[in-house]
Protein backbone atom coordinates (compact mmCIF):
# COMPACT_ATOMS: atom_id res chain seq x y z
CA MET A 1 -165.69 -293.72 -78.11
CA LEU A 2 -163.28 -290.66 -77.98
CA SER A 3 -161.84 -289.70 -74.66
CA ILE A 4 -160.48 -286.27 -73.95
CA ALA A 5 -158.01 -285.43 -71.12
CA ILE A 6 -158.50 -281.80 -69.83
CA GLY A 7 -156.10 -279.71 -67.48
CA CYS A 8 -156.01 -276.20 -66.53
CA ASP A 9 -154.38 -274.17 -63.83
CA ASP A 10 -156.09 -271.81 -61.38
CA ALA A 11 -156.27 -269.06 -64.20
CA ALA A 12 -158.76 -271.21 -66.28
CA ILE A 13 -160.92 -273.11 -63.85
CA ASP A 14 -164.09 -271.51 -64.90
CA MET A 15 -163.37 -271.91 -68.50
CA LYS A 16 -162.53 -275.61 -68.01
CA ASN A 17 -165.61 -276.27 -66.23
CA GLN A 18 -167.79 -274.78 -68.79
CA LEU A 19 -165.74 -276.66 -71.46
CA VAL A 20 -166.18 -279.94 -69.53
CA GLU A 21 -169.91 -279.68 -69.62
CA PHE A 22 -169.82 -278.66 -73.19
CA ILE A 23 -167.72 -281.64 -74.20
CA LYS A 24 -169.91 -284.03 -72.03
CA ASN A 25 -172.85 -282.85 -73.76
CA LYS A 26 -171.63 -284.08 -76.93
CA GLY A 27 -171.38 -287.75 -75.40
CA ILE A 28 -167.62 -287.49 -75.20
CA THR A 29 -165.81 -288.90 -72.06
CA VAL A 30 -163.75 -286.17 -70.54
CA VAL A 31 -160.86 -286.95 -67.63
CA ASP A 32 -160.17 -283.70 -65.56
CA TYR A 33 -156.50 -283.51 -64.49
CA SER A 34 -156.73 -279.86 -63.38
CA CYS A 35 -155.36 -278.08 -60.22
CA ASP A 36 -159.03 -277.97 -58.71
CA GLN A 37 -159.22 -281.91 -59.23
CA TYR A 38 -155.54 -282.86 -58.08
CA PRO A 39 -154.44 -280.33 -55.32
CA GLU A 40 -150.96 -281.50 -55.73
CA LEU A 41 -150.65 -280.29 -59.35
CA THR A 42 -150.50 -276.41 -58.45
CA MET A 43 -148.14 -275.42 -61.56
CA TYR A 44 -149.36 -275.56 -65.12
CA PRO A 45 -146.10 -277.29 -66.14
CA ASP A 46 -147.06 -280.18 -63.92
CA ILE A 47 -150.69 -280.31 -65.21
CA ALA A 48 -149.50 -280.13 -69.03
CA MET A 49 -147.21 -282.97 -68.20
CA ARG A 50 -149.64 -285.10 -66.68
CA VAL A 51 -152.17 -284.78 -69.68
CA ALA A 52 -149.41 -285.06 -72.30
CA GLN A 53 -148.28 -288.51 -70.52
CA ALA A 54 -151.73 -289.64 -70.41
CA ILE A 55 -152.19 -289.26 -73.94
CA LYS A 56 -148.80 -290.46 -74.98
CA GLU A 57 -149.49 -293.63 -72.84
CA GLY A 58 -152.75 -294.17 -74.73
CA GLU A 59 -155.25 -293.50 -71.85
CA HIS A 60 -156.91 -290.57 -74.01
CA GLU A 61 -156.94 -289.84 -77.74
CA ARG A 62 -157.00 -285.95 -77.31
CA GLY A 63 -156.45 -283.39 -74.62
CA ILE A 64 -156.98 -279.65 -73.93
CA LEU A 65 -154.99 -277.61 -71.92
CA ILE A 66 -155.73 -274.11 -70.70
CA CYS A 67 -153.90 -271.63 -68.62
CA GLY A 68 -153.86 -267.86 -68.66
CA THR A 69 -152.32 -267.49 -72.15
CA GLY A 70 -152.17 -271.11 -73.29
CA ILE A 71 -148.32 -270.57 -74.03
CA GLY A 72 -146.96 -272.04 -70.95
CA MET A 73 -149.24 -275.27 -71.34
CA SER A 74 -148.07 -275.51 -75.20
CA ILE A 75 -144.20 -275.11 -74.31
CA THR A 76 -144.57 -277.87 -71.62
CA ALA A 77 -146.65 -280.50 -73.38
CA ASN A 78 -144.48 -280.25 -76.49
CA LYS A 79 -141.48 -281.45 -74.23
CA VAL A 80 -143.16 -284.98 -74.16
CA ARG A 81 -141.77 -286.99 -77.11
CA GLY A 82 -144.39 -287.76 -79.46
CA ILE A 83 -146.94 -285.12 -78.41
CA ARG A 84 -147.98 -282.17 -80.58
CA ALA A 85 -149.64 -279.26 -78.66
CA ALA A 86 -150.75 -276.20 -80.66
CA LEU A 87 -151.80 -273.17 -79.09
CA CYS A 88 -155.03 -271.78 -80.82
CA HIS A 89 -156.90 -268.66 -80.72
CA ASP A 90 -158.85 -268.93 -84.06
CA THR A 91 -160.94 -271.56 -85.86
CA PHE A 92 -158.57 -271.74 -88.72
CA SER A 93 -155.65 -272.57 -86.41
CA ALA A 94 -157.74 -275.11 -84.41
CA GLN A 95 -158.68 -276.61 -87.76
CA ARG A 96 -154.93 -277.07 -88.93
CA ALA A 97 -153.72 -277.98 -85.82
CA ARG A 98 -155.27 -281.46 -86.47
CA LYS A 99 -155.47 -281.42 -90.37
CA SER A 100 -151.92 -280.37 -90.93
CA ASN A 101 -150.31 -281.17 -87.65
CA ASN A 102 -152.10 -283.92 -86.04
CA ALA A 103 -152.03 -282.22 -82.96
CA GLN A 104 -153.43 -284.36 -80.03
CA ILE A 105 -153.70 -281.47 -77.66
CA ILE A 106 -155.28 -278.05 -78.27
CA CYS A 107 -153.80 -275.05 -75.82
CA LEU A 108 -156.18 -272.23 -75.09
CA GLY A 109 -155.48 -269.11 -73.08
CA ALA A 110 -158.41 -268.04 -70.68
CA ARG A 111 -157.01 -264.36 -70.43
CA VAL A 112 -156.85 -264.28 -74.15
CA ILE A 113 -160.15 -265.46 -75.40
CA GLY A 114 -163.63 -266.03 -73.99
CA THR A 115 -165.57 -269.16 -73.08
CA GLU A 116 -167.79 -269.19 -76.17
CA LEU A 117 -164.99 -268.79 -78.71
CA ALA A 118 -163.24 -271.50 -76.71
CA LYS A 119 -166.30 -273.65 -77.27
CA VAL A 120 -166.19 -272.93 -81.09
CA LEU A 121 -162.29 -273.58 -81.19
CA VAL A 122 -162.76 -277.21 -79.35
CA ASP A 123 -165.66 -277.83 -81.93
CA ALA A 124 -163.38 -276.92 -84.93
CA TRP A 125 -160.41 -279.01 -83.44
CA LEU A 126 -162.77 -282.00 -82.46
CA ASP A 127 -164.34 -282.00 -86.02
CA SER A 128 -160.98 -281.95 -87.92
CA GLU A 129 -158.75 -285.08 -88.54
CA PHE A 130 -155.31 -285.37 -90.02
CA ASP A 131 -155.31 -285.05 -93.67
CA GLY A 132 -152.00 -286.73 -94.34
CA GLY A 133 -151.22 -285.91 -97.99
CA GLY A 134 -148.30 -283.25 -98.18
CA SER A 135 -148.73 -282.84 -94.35
CA ALA A 136 -147.44 -286.32 -93.51
CA GLU A 137 -144.06 -285.90 -94.67
CA LYS A 138 -143.73 -282.72 -92.46
CA VAL A 139 -145.22 -284.36 -89.42
CA GLU A 140 -142.90 -287.42 -90.02
CA ARG A 141 -139.89 -284.84 -90.25
CA ILE A 142 -141.13 -283.22 -86.94
CA SER A 143 -140.74 -286.76 -85.38
CA HIS A 144 -137.59 -287.28 -87.15
CA TYR A 145 -135.75 -284.06 -85.53
CA GLU A 146 -137.46 -284.81 -82.16
CA ASN A 147 -135.82 -288.51 -82.29
CA ILE A 148 -132.65 -286.96 -83.09
CA GLN A 149 -132.81 -284.51 -80.26
CA HIS A 150 -133.81 -287.38 -77.75
CA LEU A 151 -130.75 -289.37 -78.88
CA LEU A 152 -128.54 -286.40 -78.52
CA SER A 153 -129.54 -285.37 -74.88
């Protein structure tokens, strides 16, 4: 069974709550790492790191991160080696995040899109799988550069 980690800061609690219910209604397990569940996680970088690390460690297959714009969550989650987080505001990007980039995390902006669109994007992302093919070499190249940077730092 698919397990989804979700996390949000105070700018996105309402959207997160609606997405949790939406995903649970699909029979998918959701674990909430948001600021309203963990009061010690008050800043979006802390929440993004917690979700990204949980995915990296195999606790969940995928994750959803939501803040005001989704930008900060995306930047932070992508700091975790092996994680690919994609900021999406349209269905094509949500699908391609999985199909072309094998993104384990979708990032959304609660102040940029509405909750109904967020549900559509999450559906598109959940229904998509990595195609491999010509994209596999590109995802491998991303990992190559990530590993080089890790060795240099």
